Structures are given as structure tokens and as C-alpha cells.
PDB file of C-alpha atoms in Angstrom:
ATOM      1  CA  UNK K   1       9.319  11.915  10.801  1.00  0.00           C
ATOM      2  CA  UNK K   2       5.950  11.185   9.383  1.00  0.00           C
ATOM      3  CA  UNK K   3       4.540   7.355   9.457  1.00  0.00           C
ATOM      4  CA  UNK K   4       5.976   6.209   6.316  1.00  0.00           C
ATOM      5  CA  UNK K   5       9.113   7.580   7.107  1.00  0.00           C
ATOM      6  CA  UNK K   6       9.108   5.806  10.229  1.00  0.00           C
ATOM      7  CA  UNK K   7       8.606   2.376   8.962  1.00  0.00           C
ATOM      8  CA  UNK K   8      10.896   2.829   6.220  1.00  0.00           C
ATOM      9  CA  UNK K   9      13.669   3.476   8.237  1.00  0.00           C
ATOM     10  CA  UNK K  10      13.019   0.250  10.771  1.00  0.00           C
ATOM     11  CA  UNK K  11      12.231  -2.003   7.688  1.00  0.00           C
ATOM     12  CA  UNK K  12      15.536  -1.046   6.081  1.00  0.00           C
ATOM     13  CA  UNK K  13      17.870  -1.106   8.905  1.00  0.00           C
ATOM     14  CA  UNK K  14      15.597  -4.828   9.669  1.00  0.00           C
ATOM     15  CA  UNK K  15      16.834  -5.867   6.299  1.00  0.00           C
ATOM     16  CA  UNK K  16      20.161  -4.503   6.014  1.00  0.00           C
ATOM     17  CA  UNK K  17      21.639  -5.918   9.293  1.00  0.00           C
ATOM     18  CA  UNK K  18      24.413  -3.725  10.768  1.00  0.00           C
ATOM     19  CA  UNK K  19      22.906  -0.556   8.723  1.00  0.00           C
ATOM     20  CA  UNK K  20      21.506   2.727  10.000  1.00  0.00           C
ATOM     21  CA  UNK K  21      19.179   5.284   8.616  1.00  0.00           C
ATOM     22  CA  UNK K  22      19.915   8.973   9.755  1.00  0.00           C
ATOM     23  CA  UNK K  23      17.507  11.354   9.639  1.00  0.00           C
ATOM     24  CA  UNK K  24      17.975  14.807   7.856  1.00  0.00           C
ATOM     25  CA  UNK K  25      15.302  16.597   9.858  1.00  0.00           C
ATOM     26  CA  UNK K  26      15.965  20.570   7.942  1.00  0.00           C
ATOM     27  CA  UNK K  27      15.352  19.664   4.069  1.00  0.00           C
ATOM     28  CA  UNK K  28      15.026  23.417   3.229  1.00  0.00           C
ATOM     29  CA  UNK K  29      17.184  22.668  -0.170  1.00  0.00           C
ATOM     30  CA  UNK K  30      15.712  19.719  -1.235  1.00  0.00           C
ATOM     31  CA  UNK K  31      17.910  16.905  -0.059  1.00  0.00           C
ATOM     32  CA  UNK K  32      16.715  13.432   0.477  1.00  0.00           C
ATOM     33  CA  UNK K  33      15.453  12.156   3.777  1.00  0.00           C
ATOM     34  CA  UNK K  34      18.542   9.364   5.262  1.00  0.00           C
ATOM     35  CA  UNK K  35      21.701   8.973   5.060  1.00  0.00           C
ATOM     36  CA  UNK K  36      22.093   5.138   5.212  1.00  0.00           C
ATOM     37  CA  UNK K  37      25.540   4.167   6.898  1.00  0.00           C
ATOM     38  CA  UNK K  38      26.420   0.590   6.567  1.00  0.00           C
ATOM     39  CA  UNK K  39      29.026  -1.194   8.886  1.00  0.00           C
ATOM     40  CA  UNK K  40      31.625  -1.064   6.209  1.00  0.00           C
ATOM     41  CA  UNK K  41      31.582   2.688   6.432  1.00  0.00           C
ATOM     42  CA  UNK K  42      29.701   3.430   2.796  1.00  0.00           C
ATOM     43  CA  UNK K  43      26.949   5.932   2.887  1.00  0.00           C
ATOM     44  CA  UNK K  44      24.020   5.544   0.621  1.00  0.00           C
ATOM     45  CA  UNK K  45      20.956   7.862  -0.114  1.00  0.00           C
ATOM     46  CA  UNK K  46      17.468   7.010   0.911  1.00  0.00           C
ATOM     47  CA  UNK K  47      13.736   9.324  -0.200  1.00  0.00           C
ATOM     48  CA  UNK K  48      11.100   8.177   1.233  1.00  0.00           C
ATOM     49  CA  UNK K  49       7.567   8.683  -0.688  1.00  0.00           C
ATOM     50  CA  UNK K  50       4.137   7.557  -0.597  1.00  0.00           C
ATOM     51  CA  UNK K  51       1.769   6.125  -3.244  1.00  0.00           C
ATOM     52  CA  UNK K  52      -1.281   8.113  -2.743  1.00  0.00           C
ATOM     53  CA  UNK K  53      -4.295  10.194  -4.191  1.00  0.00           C
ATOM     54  CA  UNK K  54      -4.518  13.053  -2.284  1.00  0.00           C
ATOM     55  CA  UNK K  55      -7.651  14.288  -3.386  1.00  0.00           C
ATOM     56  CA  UNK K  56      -9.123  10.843  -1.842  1.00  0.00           C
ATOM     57  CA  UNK K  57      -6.753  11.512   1.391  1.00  0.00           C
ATOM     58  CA  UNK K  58      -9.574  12.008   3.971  1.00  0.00           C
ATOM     59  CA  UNK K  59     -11.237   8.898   2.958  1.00  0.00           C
ATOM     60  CA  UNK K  60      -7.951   7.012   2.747  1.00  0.00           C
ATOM     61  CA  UNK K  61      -7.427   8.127   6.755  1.00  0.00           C
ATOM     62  CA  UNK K  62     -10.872   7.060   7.617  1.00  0.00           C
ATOM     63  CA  UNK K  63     -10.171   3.641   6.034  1.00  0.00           C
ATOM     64  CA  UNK K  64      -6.497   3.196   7.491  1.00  0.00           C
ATOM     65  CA  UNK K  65      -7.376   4.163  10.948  1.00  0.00           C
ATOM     66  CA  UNK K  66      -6.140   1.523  12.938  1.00  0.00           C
ATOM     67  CA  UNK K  67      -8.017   2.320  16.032  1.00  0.00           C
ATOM     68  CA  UNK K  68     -11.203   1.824  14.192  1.00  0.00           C
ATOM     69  CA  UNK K  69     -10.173  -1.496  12.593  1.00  0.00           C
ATOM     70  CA  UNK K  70      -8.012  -0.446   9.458  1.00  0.00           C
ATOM     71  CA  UNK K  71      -9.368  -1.109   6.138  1.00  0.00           C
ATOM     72  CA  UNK K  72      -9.556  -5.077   6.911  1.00  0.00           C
ATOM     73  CA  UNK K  73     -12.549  -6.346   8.103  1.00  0.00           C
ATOM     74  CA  UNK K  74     -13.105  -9.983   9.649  1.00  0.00           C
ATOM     75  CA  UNK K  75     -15.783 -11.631   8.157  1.00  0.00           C
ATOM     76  CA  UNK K  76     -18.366 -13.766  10.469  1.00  0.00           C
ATOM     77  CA  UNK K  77     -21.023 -14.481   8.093  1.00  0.00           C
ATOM     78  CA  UNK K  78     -19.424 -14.269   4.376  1.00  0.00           C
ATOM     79  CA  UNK K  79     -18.106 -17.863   2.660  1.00  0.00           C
ATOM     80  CA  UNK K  80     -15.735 -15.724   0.528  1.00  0.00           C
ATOM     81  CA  UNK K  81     -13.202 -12.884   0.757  1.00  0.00           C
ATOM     82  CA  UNK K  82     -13.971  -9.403  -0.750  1.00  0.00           C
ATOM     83  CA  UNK K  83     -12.450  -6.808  -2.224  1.00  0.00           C
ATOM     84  CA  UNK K  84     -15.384  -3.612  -1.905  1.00  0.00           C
ATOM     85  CA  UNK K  85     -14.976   0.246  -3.168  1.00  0.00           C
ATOM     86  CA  UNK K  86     -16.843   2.379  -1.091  1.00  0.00           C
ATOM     87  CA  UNK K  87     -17.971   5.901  -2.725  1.00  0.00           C
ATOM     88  CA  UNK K  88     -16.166   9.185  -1.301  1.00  0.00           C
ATOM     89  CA  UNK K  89     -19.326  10.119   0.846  1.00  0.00           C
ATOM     90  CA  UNK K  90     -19.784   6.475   2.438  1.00  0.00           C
ATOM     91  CA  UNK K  91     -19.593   6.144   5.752  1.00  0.00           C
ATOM     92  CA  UNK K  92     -16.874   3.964   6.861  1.00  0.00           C
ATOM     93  CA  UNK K  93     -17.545   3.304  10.009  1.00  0.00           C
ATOM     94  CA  UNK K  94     -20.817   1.560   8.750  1.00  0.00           C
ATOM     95  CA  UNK K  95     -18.801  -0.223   5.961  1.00  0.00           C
ATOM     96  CA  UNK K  96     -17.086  -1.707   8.751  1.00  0.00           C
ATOM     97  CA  UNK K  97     -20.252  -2.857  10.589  1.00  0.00           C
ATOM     98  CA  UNK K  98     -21.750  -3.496   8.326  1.00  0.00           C
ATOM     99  CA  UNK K  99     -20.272  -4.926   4.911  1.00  0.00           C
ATOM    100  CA  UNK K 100     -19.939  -8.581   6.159  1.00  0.00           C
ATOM    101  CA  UNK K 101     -23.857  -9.297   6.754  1.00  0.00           C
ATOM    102  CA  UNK K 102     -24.884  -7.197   3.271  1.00  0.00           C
ATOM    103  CA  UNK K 103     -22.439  -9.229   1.420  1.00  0.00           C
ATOM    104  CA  UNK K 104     -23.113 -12.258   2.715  1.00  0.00           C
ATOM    105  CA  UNK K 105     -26.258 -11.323   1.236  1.00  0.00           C
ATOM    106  CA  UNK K 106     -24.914 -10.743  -2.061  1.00  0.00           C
ATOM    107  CA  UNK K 107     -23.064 -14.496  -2.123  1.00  0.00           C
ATOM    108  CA  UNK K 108     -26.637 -15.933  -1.299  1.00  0.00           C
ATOM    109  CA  UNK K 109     -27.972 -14.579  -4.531  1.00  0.00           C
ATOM    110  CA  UNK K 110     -25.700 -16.533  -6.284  1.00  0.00           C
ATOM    111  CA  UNK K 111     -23.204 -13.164  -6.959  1.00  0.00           C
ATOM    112  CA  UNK K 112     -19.429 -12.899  -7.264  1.00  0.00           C
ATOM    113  CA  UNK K 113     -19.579  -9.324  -8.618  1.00  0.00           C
ATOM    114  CA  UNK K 114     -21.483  -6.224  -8.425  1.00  0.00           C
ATOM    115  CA  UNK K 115     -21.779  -2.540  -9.948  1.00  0.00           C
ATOM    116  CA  UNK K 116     -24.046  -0.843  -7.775  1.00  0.00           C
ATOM    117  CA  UNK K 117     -24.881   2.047  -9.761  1.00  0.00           C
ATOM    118  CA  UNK K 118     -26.824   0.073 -12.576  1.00  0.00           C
ATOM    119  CA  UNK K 119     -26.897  -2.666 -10.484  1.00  0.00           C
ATOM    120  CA  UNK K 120     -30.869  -3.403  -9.332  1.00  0.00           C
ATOM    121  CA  UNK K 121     -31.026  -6.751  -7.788  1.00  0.00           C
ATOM    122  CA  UNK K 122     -32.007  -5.935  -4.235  1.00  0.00           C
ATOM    123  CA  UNK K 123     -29.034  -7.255  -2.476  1.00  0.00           C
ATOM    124  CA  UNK K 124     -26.526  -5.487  -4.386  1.00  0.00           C
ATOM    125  CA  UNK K 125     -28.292  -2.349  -4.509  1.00  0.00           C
ATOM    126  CA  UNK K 126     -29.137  -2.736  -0.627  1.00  0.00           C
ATOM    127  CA  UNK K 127     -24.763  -1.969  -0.223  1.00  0.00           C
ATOM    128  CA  UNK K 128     -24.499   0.645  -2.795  1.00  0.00           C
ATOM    129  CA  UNK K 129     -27.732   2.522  -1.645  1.00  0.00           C
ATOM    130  CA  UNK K 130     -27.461   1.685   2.388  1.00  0.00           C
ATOM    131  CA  UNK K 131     -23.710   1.615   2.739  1.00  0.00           C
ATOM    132  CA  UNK K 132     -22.399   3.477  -0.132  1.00  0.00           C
ATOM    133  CA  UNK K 133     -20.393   0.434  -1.261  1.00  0.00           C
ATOM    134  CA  UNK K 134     -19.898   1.248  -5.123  1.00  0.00           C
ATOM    135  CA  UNK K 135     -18.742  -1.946  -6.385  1.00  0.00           C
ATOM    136  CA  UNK K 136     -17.131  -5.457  -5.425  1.00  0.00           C
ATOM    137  CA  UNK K 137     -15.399  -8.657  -6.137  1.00  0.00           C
ATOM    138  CA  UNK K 138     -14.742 -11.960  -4.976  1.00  0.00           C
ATOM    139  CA  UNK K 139     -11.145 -11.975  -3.941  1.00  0.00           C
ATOM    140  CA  UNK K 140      -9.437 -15.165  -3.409  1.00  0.00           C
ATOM    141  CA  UNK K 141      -6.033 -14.022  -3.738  1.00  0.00           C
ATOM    142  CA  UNK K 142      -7.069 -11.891  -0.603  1.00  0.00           C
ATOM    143  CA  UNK K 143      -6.486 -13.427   3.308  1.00  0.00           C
ATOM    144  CA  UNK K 144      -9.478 -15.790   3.616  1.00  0.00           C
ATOM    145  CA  UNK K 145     -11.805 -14.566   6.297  1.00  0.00           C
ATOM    146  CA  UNK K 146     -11.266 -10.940   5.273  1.00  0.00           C
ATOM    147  CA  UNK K 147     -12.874  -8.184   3.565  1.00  0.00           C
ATOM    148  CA  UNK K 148     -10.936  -5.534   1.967  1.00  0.00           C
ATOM    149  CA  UNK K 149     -11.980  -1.902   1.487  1.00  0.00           C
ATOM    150  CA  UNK K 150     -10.377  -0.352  -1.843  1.00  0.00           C
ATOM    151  CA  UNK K 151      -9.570   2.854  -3.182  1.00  0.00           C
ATOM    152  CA  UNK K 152     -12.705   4.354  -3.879  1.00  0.00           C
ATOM    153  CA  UNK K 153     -13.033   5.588  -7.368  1.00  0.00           C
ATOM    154  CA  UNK K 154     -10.262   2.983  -8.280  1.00  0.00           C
ATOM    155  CA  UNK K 155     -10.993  -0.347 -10.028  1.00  0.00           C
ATOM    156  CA  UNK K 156     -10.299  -2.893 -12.579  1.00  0.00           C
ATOM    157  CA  UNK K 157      -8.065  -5.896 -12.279  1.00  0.00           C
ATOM    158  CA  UNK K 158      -5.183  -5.730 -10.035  1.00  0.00           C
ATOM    159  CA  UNK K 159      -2.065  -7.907  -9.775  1.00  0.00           C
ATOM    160  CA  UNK K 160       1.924  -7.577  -9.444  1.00  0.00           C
ATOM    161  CA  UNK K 161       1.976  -5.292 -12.456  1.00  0.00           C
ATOM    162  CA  UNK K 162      -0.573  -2.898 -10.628  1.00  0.00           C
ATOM    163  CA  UNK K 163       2.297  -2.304  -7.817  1.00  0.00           C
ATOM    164  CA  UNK K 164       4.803  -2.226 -10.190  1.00  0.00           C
ATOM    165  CA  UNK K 165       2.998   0.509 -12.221  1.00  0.00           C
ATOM    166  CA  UNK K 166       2.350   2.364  -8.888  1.00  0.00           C
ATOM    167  CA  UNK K 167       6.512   2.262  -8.122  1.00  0.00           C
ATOM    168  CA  UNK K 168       7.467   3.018 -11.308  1.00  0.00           C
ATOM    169  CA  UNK K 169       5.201   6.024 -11.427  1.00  0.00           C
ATOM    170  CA  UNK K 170       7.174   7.432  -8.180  1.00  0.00           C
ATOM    171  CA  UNK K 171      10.249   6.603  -9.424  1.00  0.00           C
ATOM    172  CA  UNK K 172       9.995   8.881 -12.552  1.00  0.00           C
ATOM    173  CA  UNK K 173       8.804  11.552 -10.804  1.00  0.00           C
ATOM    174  CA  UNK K 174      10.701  14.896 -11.003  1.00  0.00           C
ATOM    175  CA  UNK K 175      11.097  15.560  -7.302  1.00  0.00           C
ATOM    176  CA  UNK K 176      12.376  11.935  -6.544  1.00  0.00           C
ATOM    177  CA  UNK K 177      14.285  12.046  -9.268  1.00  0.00           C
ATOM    178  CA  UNK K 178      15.793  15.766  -8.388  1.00  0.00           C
ATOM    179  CA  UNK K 179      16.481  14.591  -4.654  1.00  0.00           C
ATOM    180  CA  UNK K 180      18.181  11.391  -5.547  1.00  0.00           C
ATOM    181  CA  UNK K 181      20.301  12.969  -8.899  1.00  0.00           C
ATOM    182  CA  UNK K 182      21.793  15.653  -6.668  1.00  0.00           C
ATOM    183  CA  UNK K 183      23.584  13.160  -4.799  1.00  0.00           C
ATOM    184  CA  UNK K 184      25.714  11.701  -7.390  1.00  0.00           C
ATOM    185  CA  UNK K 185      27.783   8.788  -7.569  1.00  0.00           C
ATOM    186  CA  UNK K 186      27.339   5.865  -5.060  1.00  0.00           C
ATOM    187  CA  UNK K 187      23.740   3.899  -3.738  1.00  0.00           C
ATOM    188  CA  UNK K 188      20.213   6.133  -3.768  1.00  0.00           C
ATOM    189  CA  UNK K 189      17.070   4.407  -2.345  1.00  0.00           C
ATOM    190  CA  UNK K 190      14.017   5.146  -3.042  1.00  0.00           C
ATOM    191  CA  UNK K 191      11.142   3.210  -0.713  1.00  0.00           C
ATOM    192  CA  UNK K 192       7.533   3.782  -1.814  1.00  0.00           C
ATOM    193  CA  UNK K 193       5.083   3.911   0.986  1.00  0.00           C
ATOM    194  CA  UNK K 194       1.559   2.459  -0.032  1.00  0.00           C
ATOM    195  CA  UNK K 195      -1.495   3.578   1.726  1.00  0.00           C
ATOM    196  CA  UNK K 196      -3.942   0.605   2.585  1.00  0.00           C
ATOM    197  CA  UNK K 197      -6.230   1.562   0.912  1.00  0.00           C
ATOM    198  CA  UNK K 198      -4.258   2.039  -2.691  1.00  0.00           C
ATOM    199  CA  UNK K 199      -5.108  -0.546  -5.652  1.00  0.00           C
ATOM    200  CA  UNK K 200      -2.181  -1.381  -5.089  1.00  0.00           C
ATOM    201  CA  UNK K 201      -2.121  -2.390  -1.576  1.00  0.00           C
ATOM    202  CA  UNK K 202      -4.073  -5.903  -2.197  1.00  0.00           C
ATOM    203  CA  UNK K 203      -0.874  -7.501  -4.585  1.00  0.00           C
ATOM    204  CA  UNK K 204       1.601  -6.030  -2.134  1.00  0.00           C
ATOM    205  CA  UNK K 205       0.767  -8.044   0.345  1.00  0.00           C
ATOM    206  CA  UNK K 206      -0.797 -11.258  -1.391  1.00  0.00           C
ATOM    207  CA  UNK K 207       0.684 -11.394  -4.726  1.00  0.00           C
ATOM    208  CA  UNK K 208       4.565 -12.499  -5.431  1.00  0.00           C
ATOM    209  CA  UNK K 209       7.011  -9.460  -7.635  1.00  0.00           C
ATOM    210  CA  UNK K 210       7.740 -10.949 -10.798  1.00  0.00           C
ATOM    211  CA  UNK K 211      11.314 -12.408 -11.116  1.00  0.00           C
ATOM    212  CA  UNK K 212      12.250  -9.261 -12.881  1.00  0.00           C
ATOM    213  CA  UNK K 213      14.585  -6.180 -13.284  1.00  0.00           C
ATOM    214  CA  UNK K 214      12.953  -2.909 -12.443  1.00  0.00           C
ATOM    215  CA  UNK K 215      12.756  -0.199 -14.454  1.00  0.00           C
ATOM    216  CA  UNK K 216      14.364   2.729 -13.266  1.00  0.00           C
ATOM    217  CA  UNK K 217      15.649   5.923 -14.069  1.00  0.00           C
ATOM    218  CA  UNK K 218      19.458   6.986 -13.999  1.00  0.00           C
ATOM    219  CA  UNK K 219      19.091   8.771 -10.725  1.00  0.00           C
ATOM    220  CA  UNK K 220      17.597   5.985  -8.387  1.00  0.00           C
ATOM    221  CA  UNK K 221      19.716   2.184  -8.168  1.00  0.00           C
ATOM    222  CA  UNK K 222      17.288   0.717  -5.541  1.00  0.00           C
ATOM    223  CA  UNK K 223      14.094   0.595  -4.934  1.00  0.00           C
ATOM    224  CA  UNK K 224      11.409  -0.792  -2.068  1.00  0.00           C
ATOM    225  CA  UNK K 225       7.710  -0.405  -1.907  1.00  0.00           C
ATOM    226  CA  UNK K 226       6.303  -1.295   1.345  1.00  0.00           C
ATOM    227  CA  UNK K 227       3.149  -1.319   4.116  1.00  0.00           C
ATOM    228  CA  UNK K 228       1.452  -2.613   6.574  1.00  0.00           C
ATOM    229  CA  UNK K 229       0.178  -6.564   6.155  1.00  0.00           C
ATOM    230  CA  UNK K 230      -2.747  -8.370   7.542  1.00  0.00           C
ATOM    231  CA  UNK K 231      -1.676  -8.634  11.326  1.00  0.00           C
ATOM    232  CA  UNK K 232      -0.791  -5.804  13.593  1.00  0.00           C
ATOM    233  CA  UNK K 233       2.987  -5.032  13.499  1.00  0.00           C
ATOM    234  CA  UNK K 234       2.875  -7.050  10.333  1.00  0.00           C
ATOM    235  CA  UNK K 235       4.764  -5.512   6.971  1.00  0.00           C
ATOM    236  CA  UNK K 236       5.675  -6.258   3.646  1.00  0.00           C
ATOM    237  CA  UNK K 237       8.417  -4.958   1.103  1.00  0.00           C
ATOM    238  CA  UNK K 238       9.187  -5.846  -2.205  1.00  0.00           C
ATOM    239  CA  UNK K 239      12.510  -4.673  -2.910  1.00  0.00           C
ATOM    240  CA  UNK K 240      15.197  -4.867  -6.141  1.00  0.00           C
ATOM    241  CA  UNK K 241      18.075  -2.860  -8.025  1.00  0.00           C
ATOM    242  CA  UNK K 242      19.325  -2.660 -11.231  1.00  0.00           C
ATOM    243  CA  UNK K 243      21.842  -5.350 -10.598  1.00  0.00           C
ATOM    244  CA  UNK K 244      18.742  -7.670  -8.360  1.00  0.00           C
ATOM    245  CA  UNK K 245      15.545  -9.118  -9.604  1.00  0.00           C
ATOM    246  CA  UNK K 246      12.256  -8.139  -7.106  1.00  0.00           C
ATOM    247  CA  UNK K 247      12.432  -9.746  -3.943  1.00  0.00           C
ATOM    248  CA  UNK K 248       9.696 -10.614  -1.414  1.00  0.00           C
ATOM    249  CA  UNK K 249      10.100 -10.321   2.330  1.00  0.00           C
ATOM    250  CA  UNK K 250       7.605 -10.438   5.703  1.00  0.00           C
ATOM    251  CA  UNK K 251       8.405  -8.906   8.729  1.00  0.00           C
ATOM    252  CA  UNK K 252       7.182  -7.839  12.240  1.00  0.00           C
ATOM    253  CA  UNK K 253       8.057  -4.606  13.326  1.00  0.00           C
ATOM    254  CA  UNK K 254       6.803  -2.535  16.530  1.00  0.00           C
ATOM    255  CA  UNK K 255       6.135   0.657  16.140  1.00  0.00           C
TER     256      UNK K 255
END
């Protein structure tokens, strides 16, 4: 099992107490990727997916490597919390060093937000032209004492609706939907992995679903996006049906 696969099946068999998610390892035909028995003796379907560009995949894994910090970085000098978009040829490991002293820079200017490519006051265009930092906002809906390293050549404003539109674009995709139909009558799951460093990643874990349906197609009745949180071992899953509103949970999970 790959990570997300891994987490999903701990974070459902966490929230589904009694439940457990059995691996099909040979998928040579295209089924789905658990079985989920619950104690009662039903047996649902689960895919598991992930929300990700992959032509920005190698600088998502520099971001999201854990044992280089992750794409959170404590801030020491900053006031504020950030959200920052590095450019695909930045290097991260200076963002990481780095960022908190060149935007605590930027806040003593007087500046909440910055383009750095027509940007020409000298602090921001110290980030964009030392550290490759494209462009960045104040965050408060972000953990105070954090910065946050984006998607880079993602932005705009981001909120519940920007994870919603992230699930709902895995949902109605053919090859989820394929996997799922084939199954037939009953439960089918699908649980939406987001990468750390996906737009949508920021409302995941700080912003609350609305108190809505979701929309999904025929072939899926459940749905749960999920990923990593703040604190090490720390997760977060928003989770609903088509007969349950979106539902926030927080859990630890070591893996």
C-alpha cells in the first residue's frame, strides 16, 4: 500500500469502530482497493485517491518531506501567519530557512500581500528573487506561529468550497467512477487523499465543511477527503453521504 492508502485505511477503521479495511493487493482488472467489513457482517467498497498535480509532483515531495520539516514552518521572527507559493525551481530547503526572517521583513514594510514578479519594493522582491517565493498572503485562518508553503503555480482565494471543488473533481472522475460502479448495489467509499501542499490542504485542516449534502455521482454514496494536520501523527477528514451532511473530525494516528 502506498501512503495514502495507508492512512485511509487506519482513519476509517478509527472512525468506524468495529470495522476493517482489507486490502486487494492484485488490481489487474480494475477493482477498488478495500473491502470494508463491518461487525454486522455487511461489506462495503472503498478507492482510495489522491488530490494532486502531477506535473508539480517533485516539488510537492520536496515540500511534504517530513524529515526535512514538511511544508509547515515555525515562525520565530514573523507577527503573522503566511500562506507563500514558491516557484517550481525554488529551493525548498532555503524556503524553509529562510522564509520566516524575509517575511518578517515584508510585515515591517507595512505589507500583507505580495506578487513578486511585478512586485519591486525591496523586501518583497528580496523573497521572490533570493528564495524563489512567487507570491504570499497573510493567513489568519492558518495555525498562528506557522508559515505555510502552497502549491506553487496555484493561487487565489481558498476556503471550504476550494476542498469541496477538489473532492468533487475526484469523484466524477471516470476511473473512480468505473471502480466504484462495477460493484453494484450496497456502500462504495471513496476517500480523497490531499497532498500538503494542495490549495486545498490549508481549509482542510483550518476551515469547517459546510453543513451540506455532497454532490455525488450515482456510483459513489460516501465520501472522505483527508491528510495530515499541524502536529505529527495529527489528521483530519471531512467526511459525508448522500443521506449525511459534511462532518468534521481530528484524530491522532501512528503510522
Amino acid at each position: 500500500m502506498d501512503h495514502a492508502e495507508t492512512v485511509a485505511q487506519r482513519l476509517v477503521e478509527w472512525v468506524l469502530a468495529g470495522a476493517r479495511m482489507e486490502y486487494h493487493p492484485a488490481q489487474s482488472k480494475g477493482e477498488h482497493d478495500f473491502d470494508l467489513h463491518y461487525p454486522d457482517g455487511r461489506v462495503s467498497a472503498v478507492e482510495v485517491t489522491s488530490s494532486v498535480d502531477k506535473t508539480q509532483k517533485e516539488t510537492h515531495d520536496a515540500i511534504i518531506d517530513e524529515n526535512k520539516g514538511g511544508s509547515a514552518i515555525a515562525t520565530h521572527l514573523c507577527k503573522n501567519s503566511w500562506l507563500i507559493f514558491p516557484l517550481m525551481n525554488a529551493r525548498i530547503s532555503r524556503v524553509r530557512k529562510e522564509a520566516d526572517k524575509y517575511l518578517a521583513a515584508i510585515e515591517s514594510a507595512g505589507i500583507e500581500e505580495f506578487w513578486g514578479p511585478t512586485d519591486r519594493r525591496p523586501s518583497v522582491d528580496a523573497i521572490y528573487c533570493d528564495l524563489g517565493v512567487r507570491n504570499g498572503s497573510v493567513a489568519s485562518w492558518i495555525k498562528p506561529g506557522h508559515i505555510v508553503m502552497g502549491l506553487p503555480g496555484a493561487h487565489g482565494a481558498i476556503g471550504a468550497s476550494t476542498v469541496i471543488e477538489a473532492v468533487e473533481r475526484e469523484a466524477f472522475k471516470d476511473d473512480n467512477r468505473r471502480k466504484l460502479g462495477a460493484v453494484g448495489e450496497g456502500e462504495r467509499h471513496l476517500a480523497v487523499y490531499v497532498y500538503l501542499t494542495n490549495l486545498a490542504w490549508v481549509p482542510l485542516v483550518d476551515h469547517e465543511p459546510p453543513p451540506v449534502m455532497p454532490t455525488l455521482p450515482p456510483e459513489i454514496t460516501d465520501i472522505w477527503v483527508f491528510s495530515e494536520a499541524y502536529g505529527k501523527h495529527e489528521y483530519v477528514v471531512w467526511r459525508a453521504s448522500t443521506s449525511l451532511p459534511w462532518k468534521k473530525l481530528r484524530f491522532t494516528l501512528h503510522i
